[in-house]
PDB file of C-alpha atoms in Angstrom:
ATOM      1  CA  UNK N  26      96.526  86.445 -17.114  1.00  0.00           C
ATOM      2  CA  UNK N  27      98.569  83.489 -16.434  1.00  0.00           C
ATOM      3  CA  UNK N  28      98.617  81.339 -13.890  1.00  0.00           C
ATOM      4  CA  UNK N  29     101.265  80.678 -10.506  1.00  0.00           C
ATOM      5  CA  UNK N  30     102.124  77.203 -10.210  1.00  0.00           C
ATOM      6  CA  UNK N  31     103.207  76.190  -6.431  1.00  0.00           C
ATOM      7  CA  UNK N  32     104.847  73.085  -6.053  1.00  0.00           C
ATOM      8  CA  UNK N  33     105.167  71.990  -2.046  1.00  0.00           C
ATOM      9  CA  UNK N  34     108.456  70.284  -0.979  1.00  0.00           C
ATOM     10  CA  UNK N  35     107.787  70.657   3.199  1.00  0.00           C
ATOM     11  CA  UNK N  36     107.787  72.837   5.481  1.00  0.00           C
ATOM     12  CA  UNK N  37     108.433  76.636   4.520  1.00  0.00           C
ATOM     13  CA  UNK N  38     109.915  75.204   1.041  1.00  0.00           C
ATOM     14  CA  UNK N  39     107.986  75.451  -1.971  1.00  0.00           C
ATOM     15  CA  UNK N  40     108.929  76.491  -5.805  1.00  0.00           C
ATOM     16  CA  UNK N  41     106.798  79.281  -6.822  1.00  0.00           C
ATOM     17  CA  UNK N  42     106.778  79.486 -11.031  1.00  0.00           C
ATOM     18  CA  UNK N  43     105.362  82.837 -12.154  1.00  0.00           C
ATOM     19  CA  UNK N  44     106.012  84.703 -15.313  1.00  0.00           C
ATOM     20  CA  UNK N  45     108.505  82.232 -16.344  1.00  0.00           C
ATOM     21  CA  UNK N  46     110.877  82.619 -13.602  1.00  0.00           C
ATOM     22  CA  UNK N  47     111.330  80.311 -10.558  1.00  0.00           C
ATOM     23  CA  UNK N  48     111.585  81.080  -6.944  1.00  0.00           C
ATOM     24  CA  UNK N  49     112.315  78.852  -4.078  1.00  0.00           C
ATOM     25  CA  UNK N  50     111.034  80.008  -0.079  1.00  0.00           C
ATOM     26  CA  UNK N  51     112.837  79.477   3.049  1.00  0.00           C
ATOM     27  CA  UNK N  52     115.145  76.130   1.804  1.00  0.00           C
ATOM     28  CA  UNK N  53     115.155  73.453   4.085  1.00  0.00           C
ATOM     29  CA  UNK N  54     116.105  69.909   3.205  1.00  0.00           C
ATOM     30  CA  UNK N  55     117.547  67.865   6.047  1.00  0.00           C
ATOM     31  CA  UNK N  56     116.586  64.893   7.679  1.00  0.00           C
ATOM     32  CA  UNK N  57     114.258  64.484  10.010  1.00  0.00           C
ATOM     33  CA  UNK N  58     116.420  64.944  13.807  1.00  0.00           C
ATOM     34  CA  UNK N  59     117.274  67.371  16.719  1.00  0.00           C
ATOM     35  CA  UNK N  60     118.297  70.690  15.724  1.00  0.00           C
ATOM     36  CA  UNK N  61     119.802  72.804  18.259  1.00  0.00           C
ATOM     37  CA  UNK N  62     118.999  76.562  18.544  1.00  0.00           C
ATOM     38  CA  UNK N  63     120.830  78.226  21.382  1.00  0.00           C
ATOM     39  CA  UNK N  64     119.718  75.742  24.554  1.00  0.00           C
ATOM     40  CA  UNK N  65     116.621  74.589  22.699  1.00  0.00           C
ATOM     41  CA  UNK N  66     116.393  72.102  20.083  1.00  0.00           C
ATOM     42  CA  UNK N  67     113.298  72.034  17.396  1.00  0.00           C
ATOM     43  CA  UNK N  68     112.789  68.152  16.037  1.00  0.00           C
ATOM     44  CA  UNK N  69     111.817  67.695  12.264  1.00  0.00           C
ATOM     45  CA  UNK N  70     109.343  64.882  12.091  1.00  0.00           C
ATOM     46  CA  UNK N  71     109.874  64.601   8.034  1.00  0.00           C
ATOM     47  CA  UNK N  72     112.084  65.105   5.492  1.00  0.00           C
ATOM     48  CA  UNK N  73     111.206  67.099   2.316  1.00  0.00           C
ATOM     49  CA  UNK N  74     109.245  65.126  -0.541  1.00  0.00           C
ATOM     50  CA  UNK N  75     112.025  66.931  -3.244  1.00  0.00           C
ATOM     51  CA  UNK N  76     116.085  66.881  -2.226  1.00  0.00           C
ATOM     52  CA  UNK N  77     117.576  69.890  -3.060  1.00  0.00           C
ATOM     53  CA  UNK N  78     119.357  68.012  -6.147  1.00  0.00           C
ATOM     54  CA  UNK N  79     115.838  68.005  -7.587  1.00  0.00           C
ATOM     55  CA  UNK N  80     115.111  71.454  -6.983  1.00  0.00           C
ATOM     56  CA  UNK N  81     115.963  72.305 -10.595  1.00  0.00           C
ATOM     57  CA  UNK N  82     117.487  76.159 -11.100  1.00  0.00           C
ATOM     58  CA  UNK N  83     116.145  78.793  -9.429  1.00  0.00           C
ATOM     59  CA  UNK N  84     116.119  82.335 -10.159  1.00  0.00           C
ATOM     60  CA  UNK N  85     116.169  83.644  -6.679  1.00  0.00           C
ATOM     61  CA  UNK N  86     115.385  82.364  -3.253  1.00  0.00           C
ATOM     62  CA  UNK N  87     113.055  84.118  -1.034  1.00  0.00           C
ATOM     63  CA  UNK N  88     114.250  83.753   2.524  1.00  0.00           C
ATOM     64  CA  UNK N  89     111.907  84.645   5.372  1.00  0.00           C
ATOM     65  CA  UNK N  90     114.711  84.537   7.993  1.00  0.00           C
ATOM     66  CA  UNK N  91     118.214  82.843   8.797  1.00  0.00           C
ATOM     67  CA  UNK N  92     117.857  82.297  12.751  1.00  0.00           C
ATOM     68  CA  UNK N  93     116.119  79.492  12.596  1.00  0.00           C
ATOM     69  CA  UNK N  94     116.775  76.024  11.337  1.00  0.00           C
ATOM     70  CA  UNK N  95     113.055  75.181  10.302  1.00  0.00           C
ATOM     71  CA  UNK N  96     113.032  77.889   7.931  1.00  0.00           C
ATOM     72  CA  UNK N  97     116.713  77.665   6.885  1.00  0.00           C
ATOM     73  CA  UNK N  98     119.076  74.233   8.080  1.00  0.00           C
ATOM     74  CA  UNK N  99     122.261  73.118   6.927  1.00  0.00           C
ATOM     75  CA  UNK N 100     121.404  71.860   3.485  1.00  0.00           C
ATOM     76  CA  UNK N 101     119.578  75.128   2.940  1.00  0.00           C
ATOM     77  CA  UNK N 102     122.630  76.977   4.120  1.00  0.00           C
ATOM     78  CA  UNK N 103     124.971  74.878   1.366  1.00  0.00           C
ATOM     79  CA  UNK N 104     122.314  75.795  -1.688  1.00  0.00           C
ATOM     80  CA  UNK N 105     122.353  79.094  -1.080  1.00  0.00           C
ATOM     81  CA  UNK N 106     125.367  79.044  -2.558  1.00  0.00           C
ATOM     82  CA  UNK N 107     124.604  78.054  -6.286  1.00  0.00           C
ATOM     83  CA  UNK N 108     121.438  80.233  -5.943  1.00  0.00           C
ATOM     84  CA  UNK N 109     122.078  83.326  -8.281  1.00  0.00           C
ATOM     85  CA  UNK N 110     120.082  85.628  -6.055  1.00  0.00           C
ATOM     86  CA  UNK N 111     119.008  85.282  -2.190  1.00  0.00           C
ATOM     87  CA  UNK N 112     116.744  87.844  -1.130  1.00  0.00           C
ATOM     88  CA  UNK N 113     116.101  88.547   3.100  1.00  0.00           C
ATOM     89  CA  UNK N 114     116.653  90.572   5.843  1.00  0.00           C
ATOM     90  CA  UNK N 115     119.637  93.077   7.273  1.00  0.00           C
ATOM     91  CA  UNK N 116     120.123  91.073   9.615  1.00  0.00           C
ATOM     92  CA  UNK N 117     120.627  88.217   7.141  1.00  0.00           C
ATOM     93  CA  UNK N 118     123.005  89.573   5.264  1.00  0.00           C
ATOM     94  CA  UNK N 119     124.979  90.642   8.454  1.00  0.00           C
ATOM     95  CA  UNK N 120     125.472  86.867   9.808  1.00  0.00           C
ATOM     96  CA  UNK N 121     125.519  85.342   5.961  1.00  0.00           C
ATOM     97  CA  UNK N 122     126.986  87.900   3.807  1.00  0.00           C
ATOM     98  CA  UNK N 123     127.352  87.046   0.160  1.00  0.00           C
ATOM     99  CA  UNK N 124     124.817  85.829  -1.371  1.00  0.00           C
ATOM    100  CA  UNK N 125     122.371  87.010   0.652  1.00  0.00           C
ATOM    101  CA  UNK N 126     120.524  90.401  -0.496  1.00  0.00           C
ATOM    102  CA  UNK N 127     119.366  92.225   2.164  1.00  0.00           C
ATOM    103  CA  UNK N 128     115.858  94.265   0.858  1.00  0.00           C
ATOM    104  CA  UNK N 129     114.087  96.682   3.003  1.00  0.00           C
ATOM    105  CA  UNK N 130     110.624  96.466   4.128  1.00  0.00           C
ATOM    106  CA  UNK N 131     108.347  98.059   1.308  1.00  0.00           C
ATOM    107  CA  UNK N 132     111.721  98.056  -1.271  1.00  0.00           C
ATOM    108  CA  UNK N 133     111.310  95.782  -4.453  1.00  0.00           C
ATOM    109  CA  UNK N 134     113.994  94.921  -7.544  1.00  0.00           C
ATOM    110  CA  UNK N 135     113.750  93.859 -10.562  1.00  0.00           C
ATOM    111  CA  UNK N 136     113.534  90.266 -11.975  1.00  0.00           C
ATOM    112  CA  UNK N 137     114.146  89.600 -15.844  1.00  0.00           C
ATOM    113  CA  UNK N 138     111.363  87.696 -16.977  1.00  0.00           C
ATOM    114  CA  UNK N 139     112.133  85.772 -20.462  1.00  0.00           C
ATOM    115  CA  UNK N 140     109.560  87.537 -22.377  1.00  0.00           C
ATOM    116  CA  UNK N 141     111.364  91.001 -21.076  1.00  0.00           C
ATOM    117  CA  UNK N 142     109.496  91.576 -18.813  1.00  0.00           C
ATOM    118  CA  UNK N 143     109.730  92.471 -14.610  1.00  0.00           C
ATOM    119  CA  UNK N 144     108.750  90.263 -12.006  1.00  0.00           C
ATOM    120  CA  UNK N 145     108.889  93.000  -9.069  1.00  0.00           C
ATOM    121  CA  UNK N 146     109.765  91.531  -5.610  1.00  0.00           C
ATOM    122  CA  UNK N 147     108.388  93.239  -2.706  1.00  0.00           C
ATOM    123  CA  UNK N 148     109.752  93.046   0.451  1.00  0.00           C
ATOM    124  CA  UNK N 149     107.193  94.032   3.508  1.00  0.00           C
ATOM    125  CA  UNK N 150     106.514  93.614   7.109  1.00  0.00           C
ATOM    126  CA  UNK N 151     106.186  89.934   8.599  1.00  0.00           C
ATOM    127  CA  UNK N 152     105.963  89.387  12.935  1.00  0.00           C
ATOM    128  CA  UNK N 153     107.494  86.273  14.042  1.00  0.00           C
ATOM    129  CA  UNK N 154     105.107  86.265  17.537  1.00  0.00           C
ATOM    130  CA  UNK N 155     103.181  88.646  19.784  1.00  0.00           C
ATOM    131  CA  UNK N 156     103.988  92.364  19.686  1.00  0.00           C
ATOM    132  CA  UNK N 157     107.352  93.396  21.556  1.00  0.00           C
ATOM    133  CA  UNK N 158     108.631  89.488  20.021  1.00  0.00           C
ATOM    134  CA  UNK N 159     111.480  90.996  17.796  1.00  0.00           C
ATOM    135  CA  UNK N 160     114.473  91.161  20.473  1.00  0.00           C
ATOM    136  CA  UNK N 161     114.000  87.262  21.234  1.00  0.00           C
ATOM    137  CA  UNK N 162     112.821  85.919  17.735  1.00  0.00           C
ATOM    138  CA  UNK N 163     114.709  87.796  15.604  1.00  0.00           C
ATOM    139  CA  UNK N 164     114.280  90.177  12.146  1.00  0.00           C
ATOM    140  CA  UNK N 165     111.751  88.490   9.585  1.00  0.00           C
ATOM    141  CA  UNK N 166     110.948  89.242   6.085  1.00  0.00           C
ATOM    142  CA  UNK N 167     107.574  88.727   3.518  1.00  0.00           C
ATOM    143  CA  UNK N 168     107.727  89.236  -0.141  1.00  0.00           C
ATOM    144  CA  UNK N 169     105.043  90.608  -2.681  1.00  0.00           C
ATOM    145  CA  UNK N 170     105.280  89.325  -6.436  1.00  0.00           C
ATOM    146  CA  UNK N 171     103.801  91.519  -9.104  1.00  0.00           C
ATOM    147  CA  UNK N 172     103.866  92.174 -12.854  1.00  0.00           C
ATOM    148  CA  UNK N 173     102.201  92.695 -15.791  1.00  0.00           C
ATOM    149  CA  UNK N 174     100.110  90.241 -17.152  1.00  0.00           C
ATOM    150  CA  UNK N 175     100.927  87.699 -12.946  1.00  0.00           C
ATOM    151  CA  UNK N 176      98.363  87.217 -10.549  1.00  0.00           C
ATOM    152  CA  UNK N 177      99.914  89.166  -7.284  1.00  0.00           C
ATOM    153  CA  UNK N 178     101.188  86.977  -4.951  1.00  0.00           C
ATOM    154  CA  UNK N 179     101.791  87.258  -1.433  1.00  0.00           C
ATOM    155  CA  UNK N 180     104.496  84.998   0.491  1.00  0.00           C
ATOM    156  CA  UNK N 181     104.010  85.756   4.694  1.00  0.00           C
ATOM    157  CA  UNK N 182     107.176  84.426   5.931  1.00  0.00           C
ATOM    158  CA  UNK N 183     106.945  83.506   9.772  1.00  0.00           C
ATOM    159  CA  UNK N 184     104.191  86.570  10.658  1.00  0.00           C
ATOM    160  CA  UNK N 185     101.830  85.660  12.850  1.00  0.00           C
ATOM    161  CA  UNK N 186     100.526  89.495  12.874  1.00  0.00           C
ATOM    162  CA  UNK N 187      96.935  90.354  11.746  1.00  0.00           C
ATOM    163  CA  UNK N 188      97.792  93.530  12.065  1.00  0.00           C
ATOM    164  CA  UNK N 189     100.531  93.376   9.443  1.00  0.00           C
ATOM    165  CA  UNK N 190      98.197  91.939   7.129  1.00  0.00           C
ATOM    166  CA  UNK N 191      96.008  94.429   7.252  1.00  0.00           C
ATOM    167  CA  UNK N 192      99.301  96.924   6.665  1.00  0.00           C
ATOM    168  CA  UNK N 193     100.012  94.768   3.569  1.00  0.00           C
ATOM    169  CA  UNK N 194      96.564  94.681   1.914  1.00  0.00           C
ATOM    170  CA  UNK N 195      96.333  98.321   2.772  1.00  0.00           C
ATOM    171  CA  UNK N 196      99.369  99.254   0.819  1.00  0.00           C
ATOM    172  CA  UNK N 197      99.728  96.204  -1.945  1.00  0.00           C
ATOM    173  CA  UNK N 198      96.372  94.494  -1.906  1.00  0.00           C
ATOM    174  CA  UNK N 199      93.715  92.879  -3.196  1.00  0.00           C
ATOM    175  CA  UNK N 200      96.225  89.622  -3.763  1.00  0.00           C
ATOM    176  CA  UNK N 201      95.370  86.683  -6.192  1.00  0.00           C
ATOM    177  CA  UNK N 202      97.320  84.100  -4.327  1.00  0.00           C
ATOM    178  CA  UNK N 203      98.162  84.127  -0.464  1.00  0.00           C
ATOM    179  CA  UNK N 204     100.973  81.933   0.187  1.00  0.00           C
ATOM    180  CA  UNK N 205     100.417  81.655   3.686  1.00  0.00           C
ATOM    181  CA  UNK N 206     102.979  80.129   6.698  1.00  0.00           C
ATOM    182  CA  UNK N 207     100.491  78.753   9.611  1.00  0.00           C
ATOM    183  CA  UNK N 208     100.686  76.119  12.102  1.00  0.00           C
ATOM    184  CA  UNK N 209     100.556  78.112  15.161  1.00  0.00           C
ATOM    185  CA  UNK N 210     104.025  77.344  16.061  1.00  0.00           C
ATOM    186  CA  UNK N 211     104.569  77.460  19.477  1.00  0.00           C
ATOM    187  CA  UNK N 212     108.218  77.422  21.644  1.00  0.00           C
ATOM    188  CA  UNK N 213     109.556  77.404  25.481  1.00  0.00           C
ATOM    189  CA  UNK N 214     110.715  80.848  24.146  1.00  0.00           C
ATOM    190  CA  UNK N 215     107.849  82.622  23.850  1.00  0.00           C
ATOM    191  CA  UNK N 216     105.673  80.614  26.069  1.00  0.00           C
ATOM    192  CA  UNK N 217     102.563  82.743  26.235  1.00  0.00           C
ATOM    193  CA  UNK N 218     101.269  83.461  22.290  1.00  0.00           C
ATOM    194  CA  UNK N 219     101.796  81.507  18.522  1.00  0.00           C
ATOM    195  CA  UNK N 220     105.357  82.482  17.055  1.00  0.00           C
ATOM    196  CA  UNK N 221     103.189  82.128  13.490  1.00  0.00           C
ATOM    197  CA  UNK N 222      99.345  82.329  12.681  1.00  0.00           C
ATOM    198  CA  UNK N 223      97.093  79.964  13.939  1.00  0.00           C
ATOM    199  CA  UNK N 224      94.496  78.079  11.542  1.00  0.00           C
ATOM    200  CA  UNK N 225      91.932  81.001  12.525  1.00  0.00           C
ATOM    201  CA  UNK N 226      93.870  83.541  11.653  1.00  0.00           C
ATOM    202  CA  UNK N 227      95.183  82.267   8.349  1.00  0.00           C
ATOM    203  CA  UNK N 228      91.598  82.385   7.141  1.00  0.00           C
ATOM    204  CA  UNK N 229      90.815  85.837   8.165  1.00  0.00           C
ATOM    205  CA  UNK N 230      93.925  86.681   6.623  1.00  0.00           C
ATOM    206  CA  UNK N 231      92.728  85.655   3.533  1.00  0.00           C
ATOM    207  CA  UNK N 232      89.924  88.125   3.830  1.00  0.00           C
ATOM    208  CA  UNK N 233      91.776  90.578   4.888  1.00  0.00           C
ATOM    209  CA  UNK N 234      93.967  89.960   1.877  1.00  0.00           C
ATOM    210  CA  UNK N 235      91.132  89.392  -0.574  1.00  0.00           C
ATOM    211  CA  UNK N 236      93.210  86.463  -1.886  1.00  0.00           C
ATOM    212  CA  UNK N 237      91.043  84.316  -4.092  1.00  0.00           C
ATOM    213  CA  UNK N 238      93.546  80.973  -3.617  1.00  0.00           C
ATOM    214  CA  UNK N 239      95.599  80.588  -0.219  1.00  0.00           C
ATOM    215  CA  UNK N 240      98.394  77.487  -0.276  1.00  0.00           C
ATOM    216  CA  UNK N 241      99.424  77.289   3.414  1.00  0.00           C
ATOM    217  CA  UNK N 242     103.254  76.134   4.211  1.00  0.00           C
ATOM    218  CA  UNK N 243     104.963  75.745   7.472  1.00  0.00           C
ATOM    219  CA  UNK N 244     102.167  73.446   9.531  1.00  0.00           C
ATOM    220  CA  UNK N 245     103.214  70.360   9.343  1.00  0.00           C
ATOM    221  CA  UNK N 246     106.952  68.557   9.644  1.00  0.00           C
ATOM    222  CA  UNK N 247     108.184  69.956  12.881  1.00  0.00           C
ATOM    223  CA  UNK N 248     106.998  69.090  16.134  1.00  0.00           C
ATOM    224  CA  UNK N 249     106.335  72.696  17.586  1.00  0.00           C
ATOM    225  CA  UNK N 250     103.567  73.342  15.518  1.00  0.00           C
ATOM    226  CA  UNK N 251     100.365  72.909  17.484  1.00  0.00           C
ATOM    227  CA  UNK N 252      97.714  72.576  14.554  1.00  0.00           C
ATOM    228  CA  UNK N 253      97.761  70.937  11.373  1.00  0.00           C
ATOM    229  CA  UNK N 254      96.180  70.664   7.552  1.00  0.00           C
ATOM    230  CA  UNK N 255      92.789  69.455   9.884  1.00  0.00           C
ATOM    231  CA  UNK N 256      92.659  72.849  11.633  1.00  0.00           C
ATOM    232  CA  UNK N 257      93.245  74.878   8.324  1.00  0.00           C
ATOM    233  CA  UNK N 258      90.305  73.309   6.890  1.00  0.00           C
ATOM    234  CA  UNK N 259      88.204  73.544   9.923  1.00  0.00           C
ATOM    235  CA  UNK N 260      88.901  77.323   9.947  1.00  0.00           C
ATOM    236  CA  UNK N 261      88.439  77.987   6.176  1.00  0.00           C
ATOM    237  CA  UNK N 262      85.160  76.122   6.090  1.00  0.00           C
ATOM    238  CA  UNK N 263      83.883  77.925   9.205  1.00  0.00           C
ATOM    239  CA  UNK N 264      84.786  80.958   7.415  1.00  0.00           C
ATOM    240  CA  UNK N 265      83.290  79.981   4.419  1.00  0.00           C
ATOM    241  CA  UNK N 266      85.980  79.869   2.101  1.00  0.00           C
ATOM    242  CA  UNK N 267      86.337  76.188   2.020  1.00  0.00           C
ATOM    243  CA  UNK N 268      87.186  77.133  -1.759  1.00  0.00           C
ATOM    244  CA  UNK N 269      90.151  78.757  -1.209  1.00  0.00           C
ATOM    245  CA  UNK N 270      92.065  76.172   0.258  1.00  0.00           C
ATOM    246  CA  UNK N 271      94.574  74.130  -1.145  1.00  0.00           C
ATOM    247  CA  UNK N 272      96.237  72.042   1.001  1.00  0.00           C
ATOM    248  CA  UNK N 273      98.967  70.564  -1.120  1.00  0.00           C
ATOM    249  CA  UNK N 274     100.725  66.869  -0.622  1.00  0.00           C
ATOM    250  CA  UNK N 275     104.399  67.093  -0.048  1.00  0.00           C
ATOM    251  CA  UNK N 276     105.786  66.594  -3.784  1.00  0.00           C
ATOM    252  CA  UNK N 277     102.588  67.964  -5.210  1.00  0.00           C
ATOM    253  CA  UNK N 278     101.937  71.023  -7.160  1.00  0.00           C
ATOM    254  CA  UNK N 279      99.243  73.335  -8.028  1.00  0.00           C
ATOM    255  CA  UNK N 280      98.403  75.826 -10.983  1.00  0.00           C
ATOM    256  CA  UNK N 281      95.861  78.951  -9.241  1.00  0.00           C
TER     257      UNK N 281
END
């Protein structure tokens, strides 16, 4: 089998490289700053390690969601544009259009790998907050990646739903690789419960998931997120699956 190399740029943006193809998650790449949303604001503490000019080509983008400028800003907005493929929500493609793809829960296509071969994408569930959350955070999106000869791969999005993990590795599991968005991020807007999973719950995900290697995104870099890279490794090694973790360096890369 070949490997799934993850390369972390900050944030929800990383380049997954599988089967020969390359995929980029939830681009953001603006400066650190205020960023409005509605009467809020959300303030980036960092800039990415990799400017989008560095990116390299990409053979589709896997967007989570558009609402939200931590998991898609200005810059992300502009690349999306000389991306070939976008693949998100309904609700995505409603306020974007062209060249966003909107792709159901549970629905996959088709990528060419260059051996011939398919790279399916997956889309399934993801729940940006508590149950009953939808109406005030908006429609979210995870992906599966699968195909002959690829670890399986799964990318969360903004869920912060054990439930819909359990959904997932009911209906597409055991995965190889859990590419996991954590940080228990926390907003004025939903006072009362984590908007994404907390440090606890990203390791029982990975059991839930039966993922052998987890590479967390989305904890760090914005100043709503109430834990960090300390509390991920806390949890994992309380779990006992210290092993599993790898908590990538903005900039650095992994083969699992």
């Amino acid at each position: 089998m070949t490997n799934v190399e993850i390369t972390y740029v900050g944030g929800p943006t990383a380049v997954i490289a599988l089967g020969g193809l390359r995929l980029l998650t939830d681009p953001t790449f603006d400066a650190p700053g205020e960023y409005p949303i509605g009467s809020r604001k959300l303030v980036k503490t960092a800039g990415p390690a990799l400017p989008a000019t560095e990116i390299g080509p990409v053979d589709a983008v896997l967007l989570s969601h558009d609402q939200h400028p931590d998991n898609l800003d200005t810059s992300g907005r502009t690349y999306l544009d000389s991306a070939p493929l976008t693949l998100s929500t309904a609700s995505a493609y409603d306020r974007i259009g062209a060249p966003v793809r909107a792709l159901p829960a549970w629905e996959h296509v088709g990528l060419r790998r260059p051996d011939g071969r398919t790279l399916r994408v997956t889309a399934v569930p993801a729940q940006h907050g508590p149950d009953g959350s939808e109406p005030l955070v908006g429609e979210v999106t995870g992906f599966v990646l699968t195909g002959e000869d690829l670890p399986k791969v799964y990318v969360s999005g903004d869920n912060a739903s054990l439930d819909v993990v359990r959904e997932i590795a009911r209906r597409q599991g055991p995965f190889d690789v859990a590419v996991l968005f954590a940080g228990a991020a926390r907003t004025p807007l939903v006072p009362d419960a984590p908007l994404t999973l907390t440090s606890e719950a990203a390791a029982q995900a990975a059991e839930i998931l039966g993922a052998r290697d987890v590479v967390p995104l989305h904890f760090e870099h914005w100043g709503h997120f109430t834990q960090d890279g300390g509390t991920l490794t806390k949890a994992f090694a309380q779990a006992g699956l210290a092993d599993r973790l790898h908590l990538l360096e903005p900039g650095a890369s992994a083969r699992l």
